[in-house]
Amino acid sequence: MPVSPASSCRLGGVLLALLLLVGCAVAPPDDAAEADAERDLRVRQAEIALRLGDPFNAAELFERAADLAEGETADRLRLQAALVHLDVGDRERAEALLGMLADVDAPAVAPLATIVRARLALPEDAADWVQRLRPVPADLIPRVEAWWLGALAAAHRAADDPLEAARVLDRQTPLLASERDRRINRERLWSALMALPLPQLRELVPAAPDRFGAWLELAHALRVNRLDAAATEEAVAGWRERYPEHPAAGEFSEARLAEQLQRLRPPERITVMLPFTGRLGSVAEAVQRGMLVALYDMPADERPTLQFQDVGEDGSNVIAAYRRAQEWGADLVVGPLTKSALEQLAIWDNYPVPVLALNRRDEVRGQPGLFQFGLAPEDDAMTAARLAVQLGHRRLTVLVPDSDWGDRVAASFVAGLHAAGGRALEVQSYRPDGEDLSEPLRALFDLDASEARHRRLQGVIGRGLEFEPRRRADMQALFAPAFPDMARLIIPQVRFHRGLGLPVLATSHAYSGTPAPDADADMNGLMFVETPWVLGELQTPELTRTARTLAETWPDTAARYPRLAALGVDALRLSAPVDVLAVEPRLTLEGATGELSVDDQGRVRRELLPARIRSGRIESLVFPSAEVPEWLR
């Protein structure tokens, strides 16, 4: 009569129970022969328990067998018990058993003792243990070889070498006795592959893979398509067709596929905390409208339920709002919007309901479940620095307002410029409420030094000389982030102070987001970075449709608060993949506010697009990386 897998498991459990009962019924041995028979019975029972996936009973049986043995035989059995204890996480008992050994260096027990000592020592001295465990001794029995390889894989992983850990785990698989152990082994192998940097994984996939190469190919196929459900399904189906006999071809790949598709589904319930009352009411409304147009452009069966909560201008009730979100059963909280409210919310070490905050504070770092996403000027500055170097401008001066905002933008630009291979020659600041920039510009351009040289030369020769001040020769461009009114003042004054033809770069803050060609004509030639939403360079049909929906439904919001509406759009679009992006920093999501990624501190980073003002209007700045147009040189 056929036996189902479930019946087989029950039968195995019954057989094990009978073996244990038989063992318990045996009378205490009276001589050495009976003791040996009793010990051998315990060992057989332990081995059956391991094959049936019952490590707890296996460890106890190995210990009881050791109590019936002497010398190296007892030590060997205690070490096997110790290894089983380690497999289930009982380090304390494993250490106790290791301490009972008479001689850990005896030839008969040395390999097992080495494995136990390595497992207990890790993750300390990981690189040393990798060397001590390689090469694998040739004369080990399969079970001991499997334990040895497990310790070596753990050492590689602790030494931050997930690729070698995965190779060793693949080699270990055929040596494992139980399906439970093989399943755990596959999960560990997969975890190691997930820890590989995506570019390295891409390079490792062989043209005609062996078994391990097929593992690499599956890992790459899933990871590179993590943000695309249809591409994920197609990739896994193709892989299974190519490798139908692979250990991962059945239940394992199905489980990974289902897991990945589930993570791409938006949360079912989202609480949105915004300051609907007070001075920021119109700002909150713009974000809300962005979320709503994104919501109704989603397939009906994927739309989450949104609950909006007013947390007020000061955000003083943000903690109470978060607790209400928990009680409601929210899967995600979006908001708060202000830095002060975020500071109040950032009081826990972890968050039972994940939070996608709509602002960012550098002081708030790396709390599990807390992601920070906002229109941070630091992202603009970093992108502007990369743009400058891409245009061939590696030596720049910096002019910023004397304010916290100016300091933050300047620091980010200088750091980004340095990282891209450029250098900031000098930083000058100006009063934010002033209009005359003569003093900081003359200092940046070294015009005072030029005039001083003229006076010295005139004194030497004793007569007047024709003279025209010259700006410093080592400066290739100027970075001058500012808000629209000040940006319109900066460009004419730069030209007046011998800056004619000098490239000037800024952040998106220089452009209001609304066309004003007469006023913006003063900024002609200014290059800056801008959101795809404002620039009209959206990268997906879905985003283009959403932008059109907003313009038709709420034209006032589309005109007055385009970036805030785009923030709302991206907040909803990030609700599903934000945790995926957090573990795959190389992956990016094409968003309304930029190309989005998540760093290791849970901060959403934005890469913006290059733009310029020409004839008072914004236009894209598009060029091949190797060919910079003449008008930009």
XYZ file of C-alpha atoms in Angstrom:
633
model
C 0.000 0.000 0.000
C 1.435 3.396 -0.942
C 2.605 5.583 1.947
C 2.186 9.367 1.820
C 5.052 11.666 2.922
C 3.054 12.674 5.991
C 2.424 9.009 6.877
C 6.100 8.307 6.349
C 7.017 11.038 8.844
C 4.533 9.643 11.387
C 5.899 6.140 10.845
C 9.433 7.412 11.361
C 8.368 9.047 14.609
C 6.747 5.837 15.812
C 9.873 3.809 14.968
C 12.053 6.294 16.815
C 9.766 6.170 19.836
C 9.919 2.353 19.817
C 13.691 2.447 19.604
C 13.831 4.809 22.563
C 11.474 2.584 24.569
C 13.542 -0.481 23.774
C 16.663 1.394 24.838
C 15.036 2.518 28.079
C 13.837 -1.022 28.845
C 17.304 -2.526 28.719
C 18.603 -3.333 32.201
C 21.812 -1.674 33.388
C 24.769 -3.587 31.872
C 26.670 -6.026 34.049
C 29.744 -6.451 31.887
C 31.710 -4.784 29.084
C 29.952 -6.664 26.267
C 26.527 -5.541 27.453
C 27.834 -1.992 27.836
C 29.162 -2.023 24.263
C 25.847 -3.362 22.956
C 23.928 -0.704 24.865
C 26.257 2.017 23.574
C 25.933 0.824 19.967
C 22.154 0.805 20.300
C 22.196 4.425 21.491
C 24.425 5.411 18.546
C 22.083 3.708 16.050
C 19.117 5.450 17.648
C 20.956 8.807 17.403
C 21.696 8.228 13.728
C 18.051 7.348 13.046
C 17.005 10.513 14.883
C 19.340 12.587 12.697
C 17.949 11.044 9.510
C 14.422 11.749 10.711
C 15.339 15.377 11.428
C 15.184 15.151 15.234
C 18.457 16.731 16.449
C 17.318 17.184 20.050
C 16.860 13.442 20.641
C 19.986 12.706 18.591
C 22.136 14.877 20.865
C 20.752 13.231 24.005
C 21.323 9.745 22.585
C 24.933 10.529 21.648
C 25.523 11.747 25.204
C 23.981 8.621 26.717
C 26.128 6.484 24.423
C 29.209 8.423 25.543
C 28.375 7.673 29.184
C 28.628 3.961 28.293
C 32.040 4.342 26.631
C 35.559 5.177 27.700
C 38.620 6.965 26.345
C 38.619 8.215 22.771
C 35.327 6.489 21.976
C 33.572 8.483 24.697
C 35.290 11.676 23.576
C 34.239 11.101 19.966
C 30.599 10.562 20.939
C 30.561 13.639 23.167
C 31.933 15.706 20.301
C 29.205 14.422 17.991
C 26.656 15.396 20.627
C 28.303 18.814 20.896
C 28.006 19.371 17.145
C 24.319 18.476 17.180
C 23.805 20.858 20.089
C 25.522 23.593 18.058
C 23.205 22.904 15.123
C 20.218 23.754 17.332
C 21.938 26.741 18.942
C 22.895 25.287 22.341
C 26.444 26.649 22.631
C 26.544 26.311 26.405
C 26.036 22.535 26.332
C 28.536 22.175 23.474
C 31.170 24.025 25.518
C 30.486 21.776 28.515
C 30.940 18.621 26.440
C 34.161 19.936 24.921
C 35.457 20.559 28.437
C 34.911 16.869 29.356
C 37.462 15.625 26.795
C 40.600 13.994 28.085
C 42.729 14.934 25.058
C 41.371 17.174 22.278
C 44.468 16.529 20.152
C 44.211 12.741 20.115
C 44.209 11.600 16.451
C 40.858 9.813 16.741
C 39.048 12.911 18.047
C 41.113 15.812 16.648
C 38.969 16.442 13.518
C 35.720 16.593 15.526
C 37.374 18.713 18.232
C 38.631 21.135 15.581
C 35.117 21.506 14.179
C 33.590 22.142 17.606
C 36.292 24.626 18.570
C 35.849 26.485 15.260
C 32.073 26.678 15.633
C 32.415 27.958 19.201
C 35.091 30.525 18.271
C 33.274 32.108 15.320
C 32.770 34.886 14.383
C 36.017 35.860 16.155
C 39.256 35.105 14.257
C 37.247 34.077 11.183
C 40.117 34.488 8.705
C 42.374 32.354 10.910
C 39.764 29.589 11.120
C 39.326 29.618 7.338
C 43.012 28.786 7.015
C 42.880 26.126 9.745
C 39.888 24.389 8.153
C 41.400 24.320 4.665
C 42.070 21.953 3.053
C 39.414 19.472 4.180
C 41.066 16.232 5.423
C 40.678 13.410 2.898
C 39.932 10.528 5.297
C 36.778 11.870 7.016
C 33.611 9.809 7.063
C 30.648 11.535 5.300
C 28.946 12.790 8.462
C 32.169 14.300 9.846
C 33.051 15.759 6.448
C 29.617 17.406 6.346
C 30.234 18.934 9.788
C 33.699 20.083 8.732
C 32.329 21.756 5.599
C 29.590 23.402 7.651
C 32.211 24.920 9.952
C 34.288 26.060 6.963
C 31.244 27.703 5.359
C 30.462 29.500 8.623
C 34.075 30.717 8.814
C 33.936 32.052 5.252
C 30.693 33.864 6.006
C 32.119 35.350 9.211
C 35.172 36.445 7.211
C 32.823 38.347 4.859
C 33.338 35.949 1.947
C 29.796 34.828 1.077
C 30.823 33.431 -2.316
C 33.188 30.833 -0.837
C 30.637 30.095 1.875
C 28.076 29.304 -0.836
C 30.555 27.080 -2.721
C 31.292 25.089 0.422
C 27.609 24.738 1.301
C 26.897 23.405 -2.186
C 29.670 20.838 -1.704
C 28.170 19.904 1.676
C 24.654 19.196 0.369
C 25.098 15.563 -0.853
C 26.688 14.585 2.471
C 23.677 15.514 4.609
C 21.547 12.625 5.868
C 18.129 14.221 6.421
C 15.854 16.293 4.235
C 15.609 18.751 7.132
C 19.370 19.306 7.042
C 19.365 19.625 3.262
C 16.581 22.210 3.462
C 18.483 24.225 6.075
C 21.601 23.930 3.925
C 19.784 25.316 0.869
C 18.514 28.255 2.916
C 22.047 29.023 4.156
C 23.444 28.752 0.630
C 20.746 31.109 -0.641
C 21.402 33.567 2.177
C 25.089 33.627 1.218
C 24.235 34.303 -2.430
C 21.899 37.102 -1.386
C 24.816 38.723 0.467
C 26.940 38.972 -2.696
C 27.135 42.410 -4.317
C 24.896 42.306 -7.374
C 27.649 43.306 -9.877
C 29.890 40.510 -8.569
C 27.053 38.018 -8.866
C 26.398 39.141 -12.444
C 30.051 38.561 -13.375
C 30.132 35.125 -11.735
C 27.260 33.576 -13.667
C 28.981 31.160 -16.107
C 27.909 30.643 -19.718
C 27.266 26.917 -19.230
C 26.880 26.464 -15.489
C 27.416 23.372 -13.422
C 25.261 22.764 -10.336
C 26.773 25.632 -8.368
C 26.706 27.880 -11.428
C 22.974 27.200 -11.705
C 22.605 28.383 -8.100
C 24.396 31.596 -9.090
C 22.176 32.010 -12.140
C 18.983 31.588 -10.100
C 20.182 34.071 -7.477
C 21.065 36.609 -10.156
C 17.761 36.120 -12.010
C 15.739 36.759 -8.872
C 17.787 39.639 -7.527
C 18.114 41.607 -10.744
C 14.318 41.382 -11.237
C 13.355 42.060 -7.626
C 11.279 45.109 -8.530
C 9.449 43.551 -11.523
C 6.897 40.815 -10.842
C 6.387 39.788 -14.479
C 10.119 39.622 -15.176
C 10.625 37.596 -11.985
C 8.068 34.963 -13.019
C 9.511 34.726 -16.513
C 13.079 34.408 -15.227
C 12.259 31.621 -12.741
C 10.204 29.703 -15.319
C 13.089 29.872 -17.774
C 15.574 28.746 -15.137
C 13.447 25.748 -14.119
C 13.100 24.733 -17.742
C 16.881 24.750 -18.156
C 17.647 22.902 -14.904
C 14.729 20.560 -14.132
C 16.900 18.201 -12.027
C 18.587 20.874 -9.916
C 18.032 20.674 -6.115
C 16.322 24.078 -6.224
C 14.091 23.326 -9.239
C 11.046 22.244 -7.245
C 9.698 23.499 -3.972
C 12.677 25.745 -3.213
C 12.435 27.921 -6.345
C 8.640 28.016 -6.029
C 8.965 29.296 -2.463
C 11.513 31.957 -3.473
C 9.288 33.084 -6.337
C 6.202 33.326 -4.122
C 8.181 35.186 -1.472
C 9.487 37.710 -3.981
C 6.106 38.313 -5.600
C 4.505 38.805 -2.185
C 7.066 41.455 -1.254
C 6.180 43.388 -4.405
C 2.520 43.665 -3.439
C 1.658 46.965 -1.746
C 0.643 46.858 1.922
C -3.088 46.366 2.440
C -3.465 49.201 4.957
C -1.436 52.411 5.042
C -1.762 55.186 7.620
C -0.605 58.578 6.330
C 0.369 61.154 8.991
C 0.415 64.736 7.640
C 0.007 68.278 9.090
C -3.358 69.100 7.527
C -3.983 71.993 9.945
C -1.746 75.019 10.429
C 0.643 76.758 8.042
C 1.580 73.500 6.310
C -1.963 72.523 5.401
C -1.545 73.257 1.683
C 1.753 71.364 1.651
C 0.131 68.328 3.254
C -2.752 68.535 0.801
C -0.344 68.492 -2.156
C 1.359 65.345 -0.827
C -2.045 63.753 -0.188
C -3.220 64.489 -3.721
C -0.056 62.987 -5.158
C -0.712 59.792 -3.203
C -4.343 59.678 -4.322
C -3.612 60.004 -8.040
C -0.946 57.298 -7.710
C -3.453 55.125 -5.830
C -6.147 55.308 -8.503
C -3.662 54.645 -11.273
C -2.851 51.279 -9.634
C -4.684 48.047 -10.591
C -7.851 47.812 -8.514
C -6.831 44.541 -6.836
C -3.545 46.071 -5.632
C -4.835 49.323 -4.163
C -4.213 49.631 -0.427
C -6.671 51.292 1.934
C -5.353 54.707 2.997
C -6.104 56.236 6.392
C -5.130 59.920 6.719
C -4.356 61.346 10.159
C -3.746 65.000 10.977
C -0.689 65.392 13.219
C -0.749 69.200 13.242
C 1.898 71.729 12.357
C 4.141 70.909 15.312
C 3.579 67.137 15.108
C 3.072 66.967 18.873
C 0.565 64.118 18.594
C 2.635 61.990 16.221
C 3.182 59.244 18.828
C -0.555 58.976 19.506
C -1.211 58.849 15.757
C 1.297 56.031 15.369
C -0.374 54.038 18.137
C -3.757 54.549 16.445
C -2.240 53.207 13.238
C -1.175 50.073 15.138
C -4.656 49.625 16.570
C -6.196 50.029 13.112
C -3.969 47.255 11.785
C -1.798 49.356 9.471
C 0.920 47.523 7.536
C 2.857 50.749 6.896
C 2.909 54.319 8.201
C 3.791 57.104 5.739
C 4.930 60.369 7.337
C 5.404 62.520 9.294
C 6.376 65.416 7.048
C 8.288 67.794 9.348
C 11.707 67.291 10.894
C 10.399 68.070 14.379
C 7.697 65.395 14.109
C 10.222 62.893 12.748
C 12.509 63.627 15.699
C 9.642 62.872 18.092
C 8.816 59.617 16.308
C 12.434 58.440 16.143
C 12.481 57.304 19.775
C 12.303 53.530 19.371
C 14.940 50.969 18.441
C 12.531 49.203 16.096
C 9.036 49.721 14.750
C 6.248 47.103 14.871
C 4.628 48.938 11.950
C 7.304 50.113 9.458
C 7.536 53.864 8.872
C 8.324 55.682 5.629
C 8.984 59.191 6.929
C 8.616 62.074 4.460
C 11.642 63.951 5.730
C 15.188 63.170 6.744
C 17.400 63.869 9.740
C 21.053 62.903 9.623
C 20.972 62.341 13.391
C 18.417 59.535 12.907
C 20.323 56.483 11.717
C 19.651 52.877 10.971
C 16.646 52.000 13.143
C 14.984 48.796 11.885
C 11.635 49.554 10.299
C 12.281 53.292 9.861
C 12.924 54.640 6.362
C 13.544 58.338 5.659
C 12.397 59.804 2.345
C 12.131 63.462 1.512
C 13.142 66.206 -0.879
C 16.511 66.532 0.856
C 18.734 69.264 -0.645
C 21.731 67.027 0.056
C 20.591 64.737 -2.791
C 20.488 67.711 -5.164
C 23.977 68.781 -4.110
C 25.448 65.311 -4.558
C 23.923 64.985 -8.034
C 25.107 68.496 -8.973
C 28.660 67.543 -7.961
C 28.580 64.492 -10.223
C 27.138 66.612 -13.031
C 29.985 69.131 -12.691
C 32.632 66.425 -13.039
C 30.730 64.797 -15.904
C 30.885 68.143 -17.704
C 34.642 68.262 -17.161
C 34.581 70.826 -14.337
C 36.730 69.384 -11.549
C 37.836 72.585 -9.783
C 34.966 74.699 -8.484
C 34.282 77.479 -6.046
C 31.145 77.458 -3.898
C 28.802 80.336 -3.009
C 26.021 79.587 -0.503
C 23.719 81.519 1.856
C 24.956 81.906 5.422
C 22.389 79.524 6.961
C 21.958 75.962 8.140
C 20.527 75.109 4.714
C 23.542 76.649 2.984
C 25.991 74.804 5.249
C 24.303 71.441 4.590
C 24.203 71.937 0.830
C 27.814 73.114 0.697
C 29.031 70.174 2.780
C 27.195 67.661 0.596
C 28.442 69.251 -2.618
C 32.063 69.336 -1.440
C 31.839 65.675 -0.327
C 30.213 64.640 -3.606
C 32.753 66.579 -5.645
C 35.635 64.946 -3.802
C 34.100 61.485 -4.266
C 33.738 62.132 -8.007
C 37.374 63.176 -8.355
C 36.955 66.945 -8.163
C 37.995 69.626 -5.682
C 36.343 72.631 -4.061
C 38.819 75.506 -4.220
C 37.010 77.846 -1.845
C 33.643 78.328 -0.121
C 32.122 81.762 0.475
C 28.792 82.675 2.045
C 26.463 85.666 1.796
C 23.658 87.122 3.887
C 20.403 85.401 2.866
C 18.486 88.705 3.184
C 21.014 90.735 1.172
C 21.075 91.583 -2.528
C 24.652 92.760 -3.096
C 27.005 89.816 -3.609
C 30.041 91.897 -4.535
C 32.104 91.026 -1.488
C 31.832 87.194 -1.600
C 32.138 87.135 -5.399
C 35.261 89.316 -5.393
C 36.762 87.008 -2.764
C 35.859 83.853 -4.706
C 37.211 85.231 -7.966
C 40.373 86.718 -6.344
C 39.575 90.131 -7.859
C 40.967 91.945 -4.813
C 44.266 90.112 -5.238
C 44.327 91.072 -8.929
C 43.855 94.727 -8.046
C 46.549 94.508 -5.365
C 49.010 93.172 -7.954
C 48.111 96.104 -10.213
C 48.787 98.611 -7.443
C 52.156 97.036 -6.621
C 53.249 97.061 -10.265
C 52.099 100.674 -10.665
C 54.144 101.617 -7.595
C 57.267 99.966 -9.004
C 57.198 101.682 -12.387
C 55.889 104.982 -11.035
C 53.154 105.668 -13.556
C 49.564 104.671 -14.334
C 48.762 101.498 -16.257
C 45.719 100.376 -18.135
C 44.171 97.604 -16.049
C 41.292 95.122 -16.147
C 40.883 92.802 -13.144
C 41.023 89.093 -13.896
C 39.308 86.322 -12.007
C 41.372 83.400 -10.728
C 42.601 81.063 -13.455
C 42.248 77.761 -11.583
C 38.436 77.938 -11.289
C 36.485 75.974 -13.899
C 32.937 76.544 -12.604
C 30.890 77.978 -9.742
C 28.347 76.122 -7.603
C 25.765 78.596 -6.319
C 22.642 76.929 -4.875
C 19.862 79.382 -4.092
C 16.111 79.907 -4.134
C 14.526 81.580 -7.201
C 14.681 85.259 -6.143
C 18.329 85.018 -5.154
C 19.256 82.826 -8.138
C 17.927 85.562 -10.440
C 20.329 87.990 -8.738
C 23.354 85.727 -8.707
C 23.767 85.099 -12.437
C 23.865 88.799 -13.507
C 26.271 89.629 -10.665
C 28.551 86.724 -11.582
C 28.746 88.103 -15.124
C 29.427 91.629 -13.851
C 32.317 90.411 -11.678
C 34.348 89.029 -14.582
C 32.381 85.794 -14.685
C 31.207 86.042 -18.279
C 31.323 82.535 -19.744
C 31.870 80.907 -16.342
C 29.624 77.805 -15.945
C 27.308 78.140 -12.932
C 25.585 75.131 -11.356
C 22.818 75.012 -8.752
C 20.219 72.739 -7.183
C 16.541 72.360 -8.100
C 15.703 75.086 -5.567
C 16.774 77.741 -8.099
C 13.708 76.951 -10.227
C 10.251 77.557 -8.774
C 8.695 74.613 -10.606
C 6.287 76.914 -12.457
C 7.238 78.466 -15.824
C 8.019 82.208 -15.490
C 10.084 83.010 -18.608
C 10.258 86.778 -18.098
C 11.579 86.520 -14.532
C 13.754 83.465 -15.186
C 15.482 85.020 -18.201
C 18.003 86.461 -15.719
C 19.082 82.868 -15.033
C 19.798 81.998 -18.675
C 22.650 79.514 -18.850
C 22.242 78.292 -15.274
C 22.653 74.512 -15.032
C 21.004 72.599 -12.200
C 19.498 69.253 -11.270
C 15.761 68.704 -11.260
C 13.133 66.053 -10.521
C 11.861 64.058 -13.521
C 8.313 65.175 -12.595
C 9.042 68.905 -12.982
C 11.316 68.376 -15.972
C 8.685 66.285 -17.771
C 11.147 63.438 -18.253
C 9.256 60.607 -16.518
C 10.759 57.216 -17.204
C 7.685 54.947 -17.148
C 4.236 55.063 -18.795
C 2.656 54.682 -15.343
C 4.291 57.871 -14.068
C 3.355 59.766 -17.222
C -0.266 58.697 -16.770
C -0.211 59.707 -13.101
C 1.168 63.167 -13.941
C -1.595 63.644 -16.493
C -4.225 62.559 -13.946
C -2.990 65.110 -11.406
C -2.962 67.924 -13.973
C -6.539 67.091 -14.985
C -7.898 66.518 -11.470
C -6.074 69.186 -9.438
C -4.458 71.649 -11.869
C -3.733 74.134 -9.057
C -1.651 71.548 -7.160
C 0.122 70.480 -10.352
C 1.100 74.109 -11.004
C 1.914 75.346 -7.477
C 3.330 72.287 -5.724
C 4.660 69.904 -8.371
C 7.546 68.532 -6.296
C 5.376 67.911 -3.232
C 2.807 66.092 -5.350
C 5.652 64.024 -6.810
C 6.767 63.234 -3.254
C 3.291 61.849 -2.543
C 3.350 59.794 -5.752
C 6.699 58.242 -4.879
C 5.724 57.649 -1.244
C 2.931 55.355 -2.407
C 5.054 53.712 -5.096
C 7.786 53.014 -2.525
C 5.387 51.391 -0.061
C 5.992 47.914 -1.480
C 9.643 47.864 -2.639
C 11.298 50.061 0.012
C 12.479 47.095 2.089
C 13.714 45.355 -1.087
C 15.736 48.434 -2.025
C 17.128 48.482 1.519
C 18.771 45.058 1.030
C 19.714 45.675 -2.621
C 21.452 49.072 -2.688
C 22.417 48.553 -6.337
C 18.780 48.410 -7.428
C 16.940 51.633 -8.211
C 13.318 52.609 -8.750
C 12.471 55.143 -11.433
C 10.484 57.710 -9.499
C 8.752 61.036 -9.931
C 11.298 62.741 -7.634
C 14.351 61.020 -9.108
C 15.987 57.646 -9.461
C 15.465 56.167 -6.001
C 17.692 53.884 -3.948
C 17.988 53.116 -0.223
C 21.288 53.289 1.656
C 22.408 51.161 4.600
C 20.915 53.663 7.061
C 17.413 53.362 5.595
C 17.605 56.737 3.839
C 16.022 56.998 0.400
C 18.501 58.649 -1.969
C 17.441 60.517 -5.116
C 19.472 60.893 -8.313
C 18.058 63.866 -10.228
C 18.264 64.821 -13.903
C 20.415 67.595 -15.425
C 18.611 70.719 -16.649
C 19.322 74.319 -17.636
C 17.520 77.620 -18.163
C 17.413 78.767 -21.760
C 15.361 81.751 -22.944
C 13.843 81.846 -19.467
C 12.520 78.271 -19.683
C 13.632 74.980 -18.200
C 14.889 72.279 -20.548
C 16.601 68.916 -20.205
C 20.348 68.771 -20.394
C 20.973 65.499 -22.220
C 24.326 64.474 -23.635
C 26.406 61.320 -24.082
C 28.891 60.963 -21.253
C 31.820 61.016 -23.698
C 30.584 63.998 -25.733
C 29.896 67.303 -24.023
C 28.272 69.856 -26.374
C 30.295 72.922 -27.275
C 27.877 75.289 -25.552
C 28.608 73.518 -22.238
C 32.369 73.717 -22.461
